Amino acid sequence: MEQKKGKLFVISGSSGVGKGTLLKKLIEKNPKLEVSISATTRQPRPGEIDGVNYFFTDKDEFLKEVENGDFLEWAEFNGNYYGTKQAWVERNLNKGRNLILEIETKGALQIKNKMPDSVLIFIMPPSIEELEHRLRGRNTEDEETIQGRLHEVRREIECSKNYDYTIVNDDLEKALVELEKVINSVIH
Ligand code: ADP
Ligand code: 5GP
């Protein structure tokens, strides 16, 4: 019998909205979902590990891989490049695995164009003030980087109208339940 292909979920939302926190909890409860590890030219934050959080690379190497056609999607965000490896996604979807890409909006729209069956989920902050509070509270970026990230927020929220689902991350547990509900409705 032919292997049923897995589903591809794309999760986006502005920096500091809680994507990483939500995904960590989602994966703990649903170990069969797999999260793609992106390549990036951004510097690792303290505690981030190469091959776990990202594949950290430099601009020359990244652009070489772009030229080779290695990326399913890629984008520049706040001065750095980020991309998803095509081979990993194809291999795992063909094995029937359900995958999650946590990527920004330009990349998400590239995925939707190439793979219309993909499911786009946008995580919305309760307010822009709360988003800024969380981003600053995380204490991982300098002021210039925080300003750069806040600068992208309105464009990203505007872009959420192209998504299949929007979930507000106000109460974390409620947002997690909603996210699981969306994913289960697609998988089952
Ligand atoms: P992102 O991955 O979207 O950039 P993070 O997951 O790193 O965001 O979350 C940013 C900060 O906000 C973290 O300090 C996290 O603990 C906090 N946070 C996440 N979700 C919530 C929530 N629902 N309520 C309050 N704080 C939250
Ligand atoms: P961060 O630097 O905070 O880890 O990520 C910055 C932004 O890049 C986030 O919106 C994150 O979702 C996005 N991102 C991470 N990996 C990828 C990727 O492979 N492709 C794209 N297009 N965006 C990514």
CSV table of C-alpha atoms and ligand atoms in Angstrom, one decimal:
chain,number,residue,atom,x,y,z
A,1,MET,CA,0.0,0.0,0.0
A,2,GLU,CA,1.3,3.5,-0.8
A,3,GLN,CA,2.5,5.5,2.2
A,4,LYS,CA,0.1,8.4,3.0
A,5,LYS,CA,2.0,11.7,2.9
A,6,GLY,CA,2.4,13.7,6.1
A,7,LYS,CA,0.9,17.2,6.6
A,8,LEU,CA,2.9,20.4,6.7
A,9,PHE,CA,2.0,23.0,9.3
A,10,VAL,CA,3.5,26.5,9.1
A,11,ILE,CA,3.5,28.6,12.3
A,12,SER,CA,4.3,32.3,12.2
A,13,GLY,CA,3.9,35.2,14.5
A,14,SER,CA,6.0,38.3,15.6
A,15,SER,CA,9.1,38.0,17.6
A,16,GLY,CA,8.3,37.5,21.3
A,17,VAL,CA,4.6,36.4,20.7
A,18,GLY,CA,5.4,33.0,22.2
A,19,LYS,CA,5.9,30.6,19.2
A,20,GLY,CA,8.9,28.9,20.7
A,21,THR,CA,7.2,28.4,24.1
A,22,LEU,CA,4.0,27.1,22.5
A,23,LEU,CA,5.9,24.7,20.2
A,24,LYS,CA,8.0,23.3,23.0
A,25,LYS,CA,4.8,22.4,24.9
A,26,LEU,CA,3.1,21.1,21.8
A,27,ILE,CA,6.0,18.7,21.0
A,28,GLU,CA,6.2,17.5,24.6
A,29,LYS,CA,2.6,16.5,24.4
A,30,ASN,CA,2.7,15.3,20.7
A,31,PRO,CA,6.0,13.7,20.2
A,32,LYS,CA,5.0,12.5,16.7
A,33,LEU,CA,5.0,16.0,15.3
A,34,GLU,CA,8.4,17.0,14.0
A,35,VAL,CA,9.8,20.5,13.9
A,36,SER,CA,12.1,21.5,11.0
A,37,ILE,CA,15.5,22.9,12.0
A,38,SER,CA,16.2,26.0,9.9
A,39,ALA,CA,19.5,27.4,8.6
A,40,THR,CA,20.3,30.9,9.6
A,41,THR,CA,23.1,33.5,9.4
A,42,ARG,CA,22.0,35.0,12.7
A,43,GLN,CA,24.4,34.7,15.6
A,44,PRO,CA,23.4,32.1,18.2
A,45,ARG,CA,21.9,33.4,21.4
A,46,PRO,CA,23.3,32.3,24.7
A,47,GLY,CA,22.3,28.6,25.2
A,48,GLU,CA,21.4,28.0,21.5
A,49,ILE,CA,23.0,24.9,20.1
A,50,ASP,CA,24.0,24.4,16.4
A,51,GLY,CA,22.0,21.5,14.9
A,52,VAL,CA,19.4,21.8,17.7
A,53,ASN,CA,17.9,25.3,17.5
A,54,TYR,CA,19.3,26.2,14.1
A,55,PHE,CA,22.0,25.2,11.7
A,56,PHE,CA,24.1,28.3,12.1
A,57,THR,CA,25.9,29.3,9.0
A,58,ASP,CA,27.5,32.4,7.3
A,59,LYS,CA,26.2,34.5,4.4
A,60,ASP,CA,28.5,33.0,1.7
A,61,GLU,CA,27.5,29.4,2.6
A,62,PHE,CA,23.8,30.4,2.8
A,63,LEU,CA,23.8,32.0,-0.6
A,64,LYS,CA,25.6,29.1,-2.1
A,65,GLU,CA,22.9,26.8,-0.8
A,66,VAL,CA,20.3,29.2,-2.3
A,67,GLU,CA,22.0,28.9,-5.7
A,68,ASN,CA,22.0,25.1,-5.4
A,69,GLY,CA,18.3,25.2,-4.9
A,70,ASP,CA,18.6,23.6,-1.4
A,71,PHE,CA,15.8,25.7,0.2
A,72,LEU,CA,12.1,25.1,0.0
A,73,GLU,CA,11.8,28.7,1.1
A,74,TRP,CA,14.1,31.3,2.5
A,75,ALA,CA,13.8,35.0,3.5
A,76,GLU,CA,15.7,37.9,5.0
A,77,PHE,CA,14.5,39.0,8.4
A,78,ASN,CA,15.9,41.9,10.4
A,79,GLY,CA,19.3,41.7,8.6
A,80,ASN,CA,19.8,37.9,8.6
A,81,TYR,CA,18.9,35.0,6.3
A,82,TYR,CA,16.7,32.1,7.3
A,83,GLY,CA,15.7,29.1,5.3
A,84,THR,CA,14.1,25.6,5.3
A,85,LYS,CA,15.9,22.7,3.7
A,86,GLN,CA,13.8,21.2,0.9
A,87,ALA,CA,15.3,17.6,1.2
A,88,TRP,CA,14.4,17.2,4.9
A,89,VAL,CA,10.8,18.3,4.3
A,90,GLU,CA,10.3,16.1,1.3
A,91,ARG,CA,11.9,13.1,2.9
A,92,ASN,CA,9.8,13.3,6.0
A,93,LEU,CA,6.5,14.1,4.3
A,94,ASN,CA,7.0,11.1,2.1
A,95,LYS,CA,7.5,8.9,5.2
A,96,GLY,CA,4.1,10.1,6.4
A,97,ARG,CA,5.4,12.4,9.1
A,98,ASN,CA,3.5,15.5,10.1
A,99,LEU,CA,5.9,18.5,10.1
A,100,ILE,CA,6.0,21.9,11.6
A,101,LEU,CA,7.9,24.9,10.2
A,102,GLU,CA,8.2,27.9,12.5
A,103,ILE,CA,9.0,30.6,10.0
A,104,GLU,CA,8.3,34.2,9.2
A,105,THR,CA,5.5,35.4,6.9
A,106,LYS,CA,7.4,35.9,3.6
A,107,GLY,CA,8.6,32.3,3.8
A,108,ALA,CA,5.2,31.0,4.8
A,109,LEU,CA,3.6,32.5,1.7
A,110,GLN,CA,6.3,30.9,-0.5
A,111,ILE,CA,5.3,27.5,1.1
A,112,LYS,CA,1.6,28.1,0.5
A,113,ASN,CA,2.3,28.9,-3.2
A,114,LYS,CA,4.4,25.8,-3.7
A,115,MET,CA,2.3,23.5,-1.4
A,116,PRO,CA,-1.3,24.6,-1.3
A,117,ASP,CA,-2.2,21.7,1.0
A,118,SER,CA,0.0,23.2,3.8
A,119,VAL,CA,-1.8,24.7,6.8
A,120,LEU,CA,-0.8,28.2,7.8
A,121,ILE,CA,-1.3,29.2,11.5
A,122,PHE,CA,-0.6,32.7,12.7
A,123,ILE,CA,0.0,33.3,16.4
A,124,MET,CA,-1.3,36.8,17.4
A,125,PRO,CA,-0.3,38.8,20.5
A,126,PRO,CA,-3.1,40.0,22.8
A,127,SER,CA,-1.7,43.6,22.0
A,128,ILE,CA,1.4,45.2,20.6
A,129,GLU,CA,2.2,46.5,24.1
A,130,GLU,CA,2.1,43.0,25.6
A,131,LEU,CA,4.3,41.8,22.6
A,132,GLU,CA,6.9,44.4,23.4
A,133,HIS,CA,6.8,43.5,27.1
A,134,ARG,CA,7.4,39.8,26.3
A,135,LEU,CA,10.2,40.6,23.8
A,136,ARG,CA,12.0,42.8,26.3
A,137,GLY,CA,11.2,40.4,29.2
A,138,ARG,CA,13.0,37.5,27.3
A,139,ASN,CA,16.1,39.6,27.6
A,140,THR,CA,17.9,38.0,24.6
A,141,GLU,CA,18.3,41.0,22.2
A,142,ASP,CA,19.9,44.4,22.3
A,143,GLU,CA,17.8,47.5,21.8
A,144,GLU,CA,18.6,47.9,18.1
A,145,THR,CA,17.5,44.3,17.4
A,146,ILE,CA,14.3,44.8,19.5
A,147,GLN,CA,13.5,48.0,17.5
A,148,GLY,CA,14.1,46.1,14.2
A,149,ARG,CA,11.8,43.3,15.3
A,150,LEU,CA,9.0,45.7,16.5
A,151,HIS,CA,9.3,47.4,13.2
A,152,GLU,CA,8.1,44.2,11.4
A,153,VAL,CA,5.1,43.7,13.6
A,154,ARG,CA,2.4,45.6,11.8
A,155,ARG,CA,3.4,44.2,8.4
A,156,GLU,CA,3.4,40.7,9.8
A,157,ILE,CA,-0.1,41.1,11.4
A,158,GLU,CA,-1.4,42.5,8.1
A,159,CYS,CA,0.0,39.4,6.4
A,160,SER,CA,-2.0,37.1,8.8
A,161,LYS,CA,-5.1,37.5,6.6
A,162,ASN,CA,-3.4,35.1,4.2
A,163,TYR,CA,-3.3,32.4,6.9
A,164,ASP,CA,-5.7,29.5,7.4
A,165,TYR,CA,-6.0,30.0,11.1
A,166,THR,CA,-5.2,32.7,13.7
A,167,ILE,CA,-4.7,31.9,17.4
A,168,VAL,CA,-4.3,34.6,20.0
A,169,ASN,CA,-1.6,33.8,22.6
A,170,ASP,CA,-3.0,35.5,25.6
A,171,ASP,CA,-3.4,32.6,28.1
A,172,LEU,CA,-0.7,30.1,27.2
A,173,GLU,CA,-2.6,27.0,28.1
A,174,LYS,CA,-5.7,28.2,26.1
A,175,ALA,CA,-3.6,29.0,23.1
A,176,LEU,CA,-2.0,25.5,23.3
A,177,VAL,CA,-5.4,23.8,23.4
A,178,GLU,CA,-6.5,25.8,20.4
A,179,LEU,CA,-3.3,25.0,18.5
A,180,GLU,CA,-3.8,21.3,19.2
A,181,LYS,CA,-7.4,21.4,18.1
A,182,VAL,CA,-6.4,22.9,14.7
A,183,ILE,CA,-3.7,20.4,14.2
A,184,ASN,CA,-5.8,17.4,15.2
A,185,SER,CA,-8.7,18.5,13.0
A,186,VAL,CA,-6.3,18.4,10.0
A,187,ILE,CA,-4.5,15.2,10.9
A,188,HIS,CA,-7.4,13.0,11.9
B,1,ADP,P1,8.9,33.7,20.1
B,1,ADP,O1,9.5,32.3,19.9
B,1,ADP,O2,7.6,33.9,19.4
B,1,ADP,O3,9.9,34.8,19.7
B,1,ADP,P2,9.1,33.1,22.9
B,1,ADP,O4,8.4,31.8,23.0
B,1,ADP,O5,10.5,33.2,23.1
B,1,ADP,O6,8.6,33.9,21.6
B,1,ADP,O7,8.3,34.0,24.1
B,1,ADP,C1,8.7,35.3,24.4
B,1,ADP,C2,8.6,35.5,25.9
B,1,ADP,O8,7.2,35.6,26.2
B,1,ADP,C3,9.2,34.4,26.7
B,1,ADP,O9,9.8,35.0,27.9
B,1,ADP,C4,8.0,33.6,27.1
B,1,ADP,O10,8.2,32.9,28.4
B,1,ADP,C5,6.9,34.6,27.2
B,1,ADP,N1,5.5,34.1,26.9
B,1,ADP,C6,5.2,33.2,25.9
B,1,ADP,N2,3.8,33.0,25.9
B,1,ADP,C7,3.3,33.8,26.9
B,1,ADP,C8,2.0,34.0,27.4
B,1,ADP,N3,0.9,33.4,26.9
B,1,ADP,N4,1.8,34.8,28.4
B,1,ADP,C9,2.9,35.5,29.0
B,1,ADP,N5,4.2,35.3,28.6
B,1,ADP,C10,4.4,34.5,27.5
B,2,5GP,P1,14.7,34.3,15.5
B,2,5GP,O1,15.9,35.1,15.1
B,2,5GP,O2,13.9,35.0,16.6
B,2,5GP,O3,15.0,32.9,15.9
B,2,5GP,O4,13.8,34.2,14.3
B,2,5GP,C1,13.4,35.4,13.6
B,2,5GP,C2,12.2,35.1,12.6
B,2,5GP,O5,12.7,34.2,11.6
B,2,5GP,C3,11.1,34.4,13.3
B,2,5GP,O6,9.9,35.0,12.8
B,2,5GP,C4,11.2,32.9,12.9
B,2,5GP,O7,9.9,32.3,12.8
B,2,5GP,C5,11.7,33.1,11.5
B,2,5GP,N1,12.4,31.9,10.9
B,2,5GP,C6,13.1,30.9,11.6
B,2,5GP,N2,13.5,30.0,10.7
B,2,5GP,C7,13.0,30.4,9.5
B,2,5GP,C8,13.1,29.8,8.2
B,2,5GP,O8,13.7,28.7,7.9
B,2,5GP,N3,12.6,30.5,7.1
B,2,5GP,C9,12.0,31.7,7.3
B,2,5GP,N4,11.4,32.3,6.3
B,2,5GP,N5,11.8,32.2,8.5
B,2,5GP,C10,12.4,31.6,9.6
